[in-house]
CSV table of C-alpha atoms and ligand atoms in Angstrom, one decimal:
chain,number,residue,atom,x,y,z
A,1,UNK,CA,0.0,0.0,0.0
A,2,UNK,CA,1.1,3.4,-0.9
A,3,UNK,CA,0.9,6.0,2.3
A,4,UNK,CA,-0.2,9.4,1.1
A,5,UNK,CA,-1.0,12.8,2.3
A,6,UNK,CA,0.8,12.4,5.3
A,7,UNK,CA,2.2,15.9,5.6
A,8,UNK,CA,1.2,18.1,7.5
A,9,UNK,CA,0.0,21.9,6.4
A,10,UNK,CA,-1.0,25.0,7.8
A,11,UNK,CA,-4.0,26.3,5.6
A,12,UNK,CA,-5.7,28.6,7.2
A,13,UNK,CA,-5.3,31.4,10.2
A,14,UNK,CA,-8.1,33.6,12.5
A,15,UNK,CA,-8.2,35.5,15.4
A,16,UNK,CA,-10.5,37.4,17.9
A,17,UNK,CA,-9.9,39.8,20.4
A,18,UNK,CA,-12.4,41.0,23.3
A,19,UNK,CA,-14.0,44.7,22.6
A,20,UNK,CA,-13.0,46.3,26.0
A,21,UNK,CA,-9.1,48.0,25.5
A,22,UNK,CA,-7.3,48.5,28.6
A,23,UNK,CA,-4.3,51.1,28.9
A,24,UNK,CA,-1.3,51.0,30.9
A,25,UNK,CA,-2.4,54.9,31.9
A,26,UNK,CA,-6.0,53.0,33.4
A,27,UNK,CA,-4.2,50.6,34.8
A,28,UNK,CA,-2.3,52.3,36.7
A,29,UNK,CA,-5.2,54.0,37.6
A,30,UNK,CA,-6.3,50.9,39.6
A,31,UNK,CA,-2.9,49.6,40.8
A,32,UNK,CA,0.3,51.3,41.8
A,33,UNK,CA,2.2,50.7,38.6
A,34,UNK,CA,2.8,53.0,35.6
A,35,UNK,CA,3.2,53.3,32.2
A,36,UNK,CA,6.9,53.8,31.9
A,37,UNK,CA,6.9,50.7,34.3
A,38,UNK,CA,5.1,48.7,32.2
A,39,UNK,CA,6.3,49.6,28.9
A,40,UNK,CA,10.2,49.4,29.6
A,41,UNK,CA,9.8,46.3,31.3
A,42,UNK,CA,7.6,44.5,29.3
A,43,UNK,CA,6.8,46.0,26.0
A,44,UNK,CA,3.1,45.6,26.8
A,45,UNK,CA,1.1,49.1,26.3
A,46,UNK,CA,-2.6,47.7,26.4
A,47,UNK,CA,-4.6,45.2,26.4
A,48,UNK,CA,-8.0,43.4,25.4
A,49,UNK,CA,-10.2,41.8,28.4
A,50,UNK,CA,-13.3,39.9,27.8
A,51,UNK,CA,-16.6,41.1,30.3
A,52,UNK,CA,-18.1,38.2,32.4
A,53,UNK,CA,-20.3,37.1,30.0
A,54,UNK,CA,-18.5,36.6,27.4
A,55,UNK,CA,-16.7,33.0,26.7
A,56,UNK,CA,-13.6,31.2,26.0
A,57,UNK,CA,-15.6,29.2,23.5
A,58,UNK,CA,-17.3,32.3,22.1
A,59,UNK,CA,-13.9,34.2,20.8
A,60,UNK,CA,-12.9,30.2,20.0
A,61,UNK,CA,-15.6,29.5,17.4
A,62,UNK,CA,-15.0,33.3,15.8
A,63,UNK,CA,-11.3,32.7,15.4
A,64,UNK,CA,-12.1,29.3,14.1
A,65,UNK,CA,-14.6,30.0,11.6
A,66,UNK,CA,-12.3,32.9,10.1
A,67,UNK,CA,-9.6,29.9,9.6
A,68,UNK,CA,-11.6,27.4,8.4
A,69,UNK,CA,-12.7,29.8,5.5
A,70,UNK,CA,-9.4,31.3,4.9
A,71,UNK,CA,-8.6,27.1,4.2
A,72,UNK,CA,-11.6,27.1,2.0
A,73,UNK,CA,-13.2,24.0,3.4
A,74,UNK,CA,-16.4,23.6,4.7
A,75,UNK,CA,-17.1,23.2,8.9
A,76,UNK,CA,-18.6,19.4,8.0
A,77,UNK,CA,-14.7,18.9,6.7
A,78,UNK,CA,-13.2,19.1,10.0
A,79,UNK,CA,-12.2,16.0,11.7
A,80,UNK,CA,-10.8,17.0,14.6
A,81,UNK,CA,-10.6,20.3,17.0
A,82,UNK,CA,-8.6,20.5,19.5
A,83,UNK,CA,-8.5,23.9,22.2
A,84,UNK,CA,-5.5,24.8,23.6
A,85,UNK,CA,-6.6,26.3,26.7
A,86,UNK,CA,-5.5,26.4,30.3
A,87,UNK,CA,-9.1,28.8,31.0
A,88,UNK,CA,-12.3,26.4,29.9
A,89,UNK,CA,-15.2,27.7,30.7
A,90,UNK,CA,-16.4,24.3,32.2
A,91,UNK,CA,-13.4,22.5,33.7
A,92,UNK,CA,-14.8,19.4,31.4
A,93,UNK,CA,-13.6,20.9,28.5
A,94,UNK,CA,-15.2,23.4,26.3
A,95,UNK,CA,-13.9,22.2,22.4
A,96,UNK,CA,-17.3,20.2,22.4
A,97,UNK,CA,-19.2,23.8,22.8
A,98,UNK,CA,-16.7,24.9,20.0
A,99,UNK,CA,-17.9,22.2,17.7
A,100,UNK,CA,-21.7,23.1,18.2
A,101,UNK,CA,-21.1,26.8,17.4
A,102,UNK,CA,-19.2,26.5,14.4
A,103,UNK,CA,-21.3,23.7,13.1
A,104,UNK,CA,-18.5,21.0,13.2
A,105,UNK,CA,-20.9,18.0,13.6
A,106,UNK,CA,-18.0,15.5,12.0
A,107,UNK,CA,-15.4,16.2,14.6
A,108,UNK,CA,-14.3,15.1,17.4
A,109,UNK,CA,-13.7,17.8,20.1
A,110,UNK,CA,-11.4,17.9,23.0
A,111,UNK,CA,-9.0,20.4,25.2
A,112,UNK,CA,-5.5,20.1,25.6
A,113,UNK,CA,-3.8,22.0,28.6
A,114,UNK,CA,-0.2,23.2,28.2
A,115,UNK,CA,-0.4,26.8,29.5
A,116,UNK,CA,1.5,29.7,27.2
A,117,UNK,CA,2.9,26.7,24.8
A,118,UNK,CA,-0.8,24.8,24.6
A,119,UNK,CA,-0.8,25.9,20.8
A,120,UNK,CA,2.8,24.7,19.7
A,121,UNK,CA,2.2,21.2,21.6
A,122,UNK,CA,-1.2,21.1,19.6
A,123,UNK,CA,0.1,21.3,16.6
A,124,UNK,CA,2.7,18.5,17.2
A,125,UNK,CA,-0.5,16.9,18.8
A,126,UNK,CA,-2.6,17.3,15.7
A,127,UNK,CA,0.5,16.4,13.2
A,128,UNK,CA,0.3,13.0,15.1
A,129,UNK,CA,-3.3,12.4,13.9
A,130,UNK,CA,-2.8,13.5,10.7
A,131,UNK,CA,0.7,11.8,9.8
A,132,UNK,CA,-0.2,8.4,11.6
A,133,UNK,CA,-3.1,9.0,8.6
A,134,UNK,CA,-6.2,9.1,10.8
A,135,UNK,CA,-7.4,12.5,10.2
A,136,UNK,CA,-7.2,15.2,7.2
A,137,UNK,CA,-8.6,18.8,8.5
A,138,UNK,CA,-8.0,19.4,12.1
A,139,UNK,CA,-8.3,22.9,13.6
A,140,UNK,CA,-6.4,24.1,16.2
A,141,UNK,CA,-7.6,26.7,18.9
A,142,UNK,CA,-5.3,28.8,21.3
A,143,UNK,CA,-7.7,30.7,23.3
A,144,UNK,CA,-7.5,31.5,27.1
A,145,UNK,CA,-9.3,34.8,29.3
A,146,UNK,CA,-6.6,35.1,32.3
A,147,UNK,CA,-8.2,38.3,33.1
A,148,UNK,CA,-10.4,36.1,35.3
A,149,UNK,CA,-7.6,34.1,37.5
A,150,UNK,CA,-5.6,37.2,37.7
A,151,UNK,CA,-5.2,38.9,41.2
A,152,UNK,CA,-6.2,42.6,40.1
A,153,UNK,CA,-4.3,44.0,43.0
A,154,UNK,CA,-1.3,42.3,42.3
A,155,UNK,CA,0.7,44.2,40.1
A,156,UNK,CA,3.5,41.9,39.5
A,157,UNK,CA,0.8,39.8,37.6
A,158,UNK,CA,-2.0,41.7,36.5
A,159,UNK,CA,-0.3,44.0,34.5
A,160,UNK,CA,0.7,41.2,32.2
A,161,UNK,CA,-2.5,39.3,30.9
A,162,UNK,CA,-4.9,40.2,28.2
A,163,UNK,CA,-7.6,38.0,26.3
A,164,UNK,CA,-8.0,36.5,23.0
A,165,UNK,CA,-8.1,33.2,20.7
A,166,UNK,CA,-6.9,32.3,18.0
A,167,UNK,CA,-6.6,29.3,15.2
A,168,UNK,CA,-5.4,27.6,12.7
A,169,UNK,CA,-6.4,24.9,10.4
A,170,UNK,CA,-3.8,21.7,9.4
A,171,UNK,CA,-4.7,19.8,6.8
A,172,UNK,CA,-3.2,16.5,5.1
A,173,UNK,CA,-1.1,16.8,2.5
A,174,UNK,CA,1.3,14.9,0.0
A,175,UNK,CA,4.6,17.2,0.7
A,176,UNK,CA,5.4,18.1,4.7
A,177,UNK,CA,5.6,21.8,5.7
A,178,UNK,CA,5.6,20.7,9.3
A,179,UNK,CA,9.9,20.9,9.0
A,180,UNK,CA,10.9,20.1,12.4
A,181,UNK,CA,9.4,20.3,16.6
A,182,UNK,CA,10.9,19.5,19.8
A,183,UNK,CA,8.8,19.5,22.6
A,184,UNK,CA,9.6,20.0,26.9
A,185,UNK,CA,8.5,19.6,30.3
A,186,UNK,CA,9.6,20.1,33.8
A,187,UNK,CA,7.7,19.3,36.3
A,188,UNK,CA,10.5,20.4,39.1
A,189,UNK,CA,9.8,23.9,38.5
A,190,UNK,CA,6.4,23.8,38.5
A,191,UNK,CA,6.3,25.9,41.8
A,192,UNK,CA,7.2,29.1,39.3
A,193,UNK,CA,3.9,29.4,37.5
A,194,UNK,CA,0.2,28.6,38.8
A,195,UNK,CA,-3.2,29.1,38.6
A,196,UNK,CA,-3.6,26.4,41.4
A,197,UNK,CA,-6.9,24.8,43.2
A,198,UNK,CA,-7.4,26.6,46.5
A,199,UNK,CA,-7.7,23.4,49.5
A,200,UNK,CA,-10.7,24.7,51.4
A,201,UNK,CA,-12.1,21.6,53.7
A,202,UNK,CA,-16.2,20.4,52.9
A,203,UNK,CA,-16.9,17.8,55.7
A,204,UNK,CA,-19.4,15.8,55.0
A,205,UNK,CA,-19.4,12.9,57.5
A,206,UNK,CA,-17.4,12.5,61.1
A,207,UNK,CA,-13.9,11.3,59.7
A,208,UNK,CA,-14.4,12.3,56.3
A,209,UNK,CA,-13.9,15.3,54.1
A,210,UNK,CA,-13.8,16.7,50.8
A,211,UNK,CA,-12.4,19.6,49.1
A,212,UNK,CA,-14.5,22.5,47.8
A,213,UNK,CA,-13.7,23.8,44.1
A,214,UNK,CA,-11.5,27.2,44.2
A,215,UNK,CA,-8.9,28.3,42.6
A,216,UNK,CA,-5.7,30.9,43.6
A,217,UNK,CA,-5.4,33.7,41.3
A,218,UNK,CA,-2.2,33.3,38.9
A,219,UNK,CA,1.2,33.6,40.6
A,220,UNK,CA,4.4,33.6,39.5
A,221,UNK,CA,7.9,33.8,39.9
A,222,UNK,CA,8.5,36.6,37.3
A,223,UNK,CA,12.6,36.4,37.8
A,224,UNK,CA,12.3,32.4,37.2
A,225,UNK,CA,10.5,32.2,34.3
A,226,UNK,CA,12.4,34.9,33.0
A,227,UNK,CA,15.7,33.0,33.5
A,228,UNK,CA,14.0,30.0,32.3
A,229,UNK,CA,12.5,31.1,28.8
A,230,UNK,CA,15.8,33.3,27.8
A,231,UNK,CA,17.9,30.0,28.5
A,232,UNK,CA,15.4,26.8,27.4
A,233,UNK,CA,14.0,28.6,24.2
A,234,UNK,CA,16.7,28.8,22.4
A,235,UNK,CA,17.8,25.2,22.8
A,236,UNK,CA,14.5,24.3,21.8
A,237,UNK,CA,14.7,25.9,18.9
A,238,UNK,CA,18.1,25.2,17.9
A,239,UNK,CA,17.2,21.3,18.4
A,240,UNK,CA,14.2,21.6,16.3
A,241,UNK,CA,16.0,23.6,13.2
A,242,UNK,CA,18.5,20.6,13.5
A,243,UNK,CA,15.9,18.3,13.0
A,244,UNK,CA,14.3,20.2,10.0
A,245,UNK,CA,18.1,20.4,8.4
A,246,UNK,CA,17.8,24.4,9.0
A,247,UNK,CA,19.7,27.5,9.7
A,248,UNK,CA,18.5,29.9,11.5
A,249,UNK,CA,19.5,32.3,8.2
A,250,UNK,CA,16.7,30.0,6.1
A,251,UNK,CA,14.1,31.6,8.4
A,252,UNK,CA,11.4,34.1,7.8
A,253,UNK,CA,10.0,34.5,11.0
A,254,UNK,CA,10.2,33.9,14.4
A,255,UNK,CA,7.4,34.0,16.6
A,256,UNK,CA,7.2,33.5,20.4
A,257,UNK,CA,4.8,33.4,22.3
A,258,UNK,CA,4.2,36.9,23.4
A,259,UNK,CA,4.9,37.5,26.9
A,260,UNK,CA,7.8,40.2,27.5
A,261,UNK,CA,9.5,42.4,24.4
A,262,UNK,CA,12.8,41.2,26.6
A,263,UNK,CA,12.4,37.4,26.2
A,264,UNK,CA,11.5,38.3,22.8
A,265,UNK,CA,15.0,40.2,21.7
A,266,UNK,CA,16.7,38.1,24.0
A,267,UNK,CA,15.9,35.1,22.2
A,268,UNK,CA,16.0,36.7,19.2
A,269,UNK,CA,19.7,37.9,19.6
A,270,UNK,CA,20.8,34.1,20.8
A,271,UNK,CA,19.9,32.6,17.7
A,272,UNK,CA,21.3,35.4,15.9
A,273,UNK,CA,17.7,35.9,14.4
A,274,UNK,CA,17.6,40.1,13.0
A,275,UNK,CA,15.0,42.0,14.5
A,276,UNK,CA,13.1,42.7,11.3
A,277,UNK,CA,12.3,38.7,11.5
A,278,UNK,CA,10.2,39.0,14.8
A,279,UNK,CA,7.1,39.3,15.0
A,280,UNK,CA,5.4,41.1,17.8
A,281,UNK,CA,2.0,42.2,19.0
A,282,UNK,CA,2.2,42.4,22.5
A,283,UNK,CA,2.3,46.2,22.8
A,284,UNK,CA,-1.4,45.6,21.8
A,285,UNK,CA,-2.8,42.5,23.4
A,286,UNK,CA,-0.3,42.0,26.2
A,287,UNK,CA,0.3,37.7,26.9
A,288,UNK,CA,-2.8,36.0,25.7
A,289,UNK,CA,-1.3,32.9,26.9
A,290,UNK,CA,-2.4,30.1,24.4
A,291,UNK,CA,-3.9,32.3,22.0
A,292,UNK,CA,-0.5,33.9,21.6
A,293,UNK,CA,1.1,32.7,18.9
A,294,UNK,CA,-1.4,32.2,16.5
A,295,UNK,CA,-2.7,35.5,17.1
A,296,UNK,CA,0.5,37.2,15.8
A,297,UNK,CA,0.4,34.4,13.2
A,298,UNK,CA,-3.1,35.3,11.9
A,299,UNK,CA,-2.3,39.2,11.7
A,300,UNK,CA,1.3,38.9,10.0
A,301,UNK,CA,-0.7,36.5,7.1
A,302,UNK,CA,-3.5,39.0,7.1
A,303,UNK,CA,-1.3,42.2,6.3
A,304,UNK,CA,0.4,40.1,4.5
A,305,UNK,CA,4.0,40.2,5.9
A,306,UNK,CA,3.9,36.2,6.0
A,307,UNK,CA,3.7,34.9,2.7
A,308,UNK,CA,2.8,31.4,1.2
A,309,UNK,CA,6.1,28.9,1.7
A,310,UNK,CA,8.0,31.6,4.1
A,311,UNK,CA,9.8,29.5,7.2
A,312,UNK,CA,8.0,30.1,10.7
A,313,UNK,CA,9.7,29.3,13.6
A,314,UNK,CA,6.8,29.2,16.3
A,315,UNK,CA,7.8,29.0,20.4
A,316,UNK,CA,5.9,28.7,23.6
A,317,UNK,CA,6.7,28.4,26.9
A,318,UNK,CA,5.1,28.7,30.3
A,319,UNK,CA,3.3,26.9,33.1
A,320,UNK,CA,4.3,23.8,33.7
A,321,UNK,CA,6.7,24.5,33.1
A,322,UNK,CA,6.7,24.0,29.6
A,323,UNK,CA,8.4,24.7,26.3
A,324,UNK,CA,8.6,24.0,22.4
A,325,UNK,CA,9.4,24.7,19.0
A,326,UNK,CA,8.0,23.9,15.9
A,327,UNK,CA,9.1,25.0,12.5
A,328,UNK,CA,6.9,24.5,9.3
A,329,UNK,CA,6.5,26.3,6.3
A,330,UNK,CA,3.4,28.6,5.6
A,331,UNK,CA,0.6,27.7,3.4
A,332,UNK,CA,0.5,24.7,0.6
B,1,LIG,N1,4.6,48.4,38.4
B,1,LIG,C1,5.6,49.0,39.1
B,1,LIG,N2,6.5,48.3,39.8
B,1,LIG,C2,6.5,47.0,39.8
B,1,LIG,C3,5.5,46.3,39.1
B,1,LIG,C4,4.5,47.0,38.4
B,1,LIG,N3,3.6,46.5,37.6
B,1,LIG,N4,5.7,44.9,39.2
B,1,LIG,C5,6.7,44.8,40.0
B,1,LIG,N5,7.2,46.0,40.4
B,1,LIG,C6,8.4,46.3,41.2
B,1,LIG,C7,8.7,45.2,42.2
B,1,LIG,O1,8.0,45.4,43.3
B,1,LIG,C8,10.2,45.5,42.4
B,1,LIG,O2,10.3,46.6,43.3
B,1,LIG,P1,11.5,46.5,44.4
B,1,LIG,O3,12.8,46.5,43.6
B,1,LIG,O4,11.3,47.7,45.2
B,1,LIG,O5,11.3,45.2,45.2
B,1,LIG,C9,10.7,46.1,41.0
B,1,LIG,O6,9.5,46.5,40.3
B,1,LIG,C10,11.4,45.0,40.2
B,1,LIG,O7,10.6,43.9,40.1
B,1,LIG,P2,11.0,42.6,39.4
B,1,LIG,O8,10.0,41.5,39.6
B,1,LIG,O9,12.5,42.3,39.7
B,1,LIG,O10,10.9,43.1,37.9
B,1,LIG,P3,11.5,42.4,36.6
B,1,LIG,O11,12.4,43.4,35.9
B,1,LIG,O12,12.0,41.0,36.8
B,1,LIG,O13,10.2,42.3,35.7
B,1,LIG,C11,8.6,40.8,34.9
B,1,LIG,C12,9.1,41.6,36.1
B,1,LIG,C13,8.1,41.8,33.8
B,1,LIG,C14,7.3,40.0,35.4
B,1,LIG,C15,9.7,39.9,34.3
B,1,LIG,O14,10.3,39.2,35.4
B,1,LIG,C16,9.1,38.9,33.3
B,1,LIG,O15,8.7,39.3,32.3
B,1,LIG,N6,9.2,37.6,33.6
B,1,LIG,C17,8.7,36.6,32.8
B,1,LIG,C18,7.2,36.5,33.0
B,1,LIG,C19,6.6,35.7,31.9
B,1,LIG,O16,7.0,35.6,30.8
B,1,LIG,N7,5.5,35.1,32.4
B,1,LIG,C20,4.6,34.5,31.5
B,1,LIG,C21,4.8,33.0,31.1
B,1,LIG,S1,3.5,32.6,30.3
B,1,LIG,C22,2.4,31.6,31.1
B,1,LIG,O17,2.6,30.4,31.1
B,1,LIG,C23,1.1,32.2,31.7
């Protein structure tokens, strides 16, 4: 038997992003921070939060449609979603709720949880499917609203986080754009990042009790993860252009997932990647977490900086802690 169409391809992008804009000047407004602050030490100058009614699934299904038509295929196509989400709006998963709105009814639904690199490790999870030959048309959703597990009177965190989604679809195909990935995890420095369930005691009989459901606002050791993405993303990256027989000079574009304009040029300047090369959005959206990277994705294709065959190099990191790379080449 002849295998084919088991390449992998990146077909189509979308992105949404909450109404409600947020400026460092407001913000500081609320907290004792500032703009300078901010701006200097993150690069971040606003960004978008979703009200309380609004959902993860909601700005999910909009980012997805808008990819799923860029691809050109219909919603009855799609074999697979899955959401990269570490913010569901029922801790069951919400990808099912994605596959009612957008009308999906071939396709089998779930959520995958890897905090700021949830969309890299679902596009290595959805290249799995696809080269093993299972599934054709799988669409991948980054989309997380940390506004809501976000202490607002902690300024070493809230100042950080802003909402949004966004997707891609991956579809079978005879040559492979997906060039190379490498994928991490370390669970020892797990303490740095959390958005932990809060032990509150429910007893319900003499000898035993239960735990309520609550969760701790996010915290995090800013100065770890700082350490750790400047240091571990670049190795990642390095291993994964070795395995897609790559120099870092063969590539278009690099983008990270956006959480701090310093990890960003910091990286950038390790791998020896030019500035011009990187993209970067967070002045306006601040770290969407797992919507991240294919937010910036969707927008440099849309204004049409990313062109059909360019080289992407695409890193997350985060909670977890996590990290990974994944380098493919746009479009068919
Ligand atoms: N406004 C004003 N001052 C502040 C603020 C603020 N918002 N936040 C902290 N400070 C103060 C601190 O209290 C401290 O004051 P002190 O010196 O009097 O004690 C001073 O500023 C310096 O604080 P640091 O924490 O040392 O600041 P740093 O330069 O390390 O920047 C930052 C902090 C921006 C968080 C940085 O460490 C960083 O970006 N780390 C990586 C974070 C990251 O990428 N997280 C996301 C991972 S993605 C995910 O999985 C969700």
């Amino acid at each position: 038997m002849i295998l084919q169409n088991l390449g992998v391809a990146i077909t189509g992008s979308g992105s949404a992003l909450p109404a409600n804009c947020l400026d460092n000047e407001t913000l500081s407004k609320l907290v004792d921070t500032s703009d300078e602050w901010i701006a200097s030490r993150t690069g971040i100058r606003q960004r978008r939060l979703a009200n309380s009614s609004q959902s993860v699934s909601e700005i999910a299904s909009i980012a997805a449609k808008d990819a799923i038509a860029m691809a050109g295929i219909s919603p009855l196509d799609i074999d697979l979603i899955i959401l990269a989400t570490s913010t569901a709006d029922d801790l069951f998963g919400s990808a099912c709720q994605i596959q009612t709105q957008i009308g999906a009814t071939n396709a089998v639904a779930f959520d995958l949880t890897a905090a700021c690199s949830g969309f890299v490790f679902g596009l290595v999870t959805a290249a799995q499917f696809i080269r093993t030959g299972v599934y054709q048309n799988v669409v991948l959703i980054g989309g997380d609203i940390l506004s809501r597990w976000v202490d607002w009177q902690d300024r070493s965190t809230c100042v950080l986080f802003g909402d949004g989604a966004g997707a891609v679809v991956i579809q079978a195909t005879e040559s492979d754009r997906l060039l190379g990935f490498e994928i991490r995890s370390d669970g020892t420095q797990n303490n740095c990042l959390n958005l932990s369930y809060s032990p509150e005691s429910q007893p319900l009989t003499p000898g035993i009790e239960v735990g309520k459901g609550n969760f701790k606002p996010i915290t995090m050791n800013g100065k770890e993860v700082y350490r750790f993405a400047v240091q571990r993303v670049p190795e990642v990256i390095d291993k994964a252009l070795f395995r897609a027989n790559i120099t870092t000079e063969q590539v278009d574009w690099l983008i990270l997932h956006q959480a701090n304009q310093r990890i960003l040029d910091a990286v950038a300047q390790r791998l020896n990647i030019p500035s011009h090369k990187v993209i970067s959005n967070l002045a306006s959206y601040g770290n969407t977490s797992a919507a991240s990277i294919p937010i910036a994705l969707d927008e440099a294709v849309r204004n049409g900086q990313i062109k059909t065959g360019d080289t992407i190099v695409a890193s997350g990191f985060g909670a977890g802690l996590t990290w990974g790379a994944a380098i493919f080449k746009w479009g068919i």
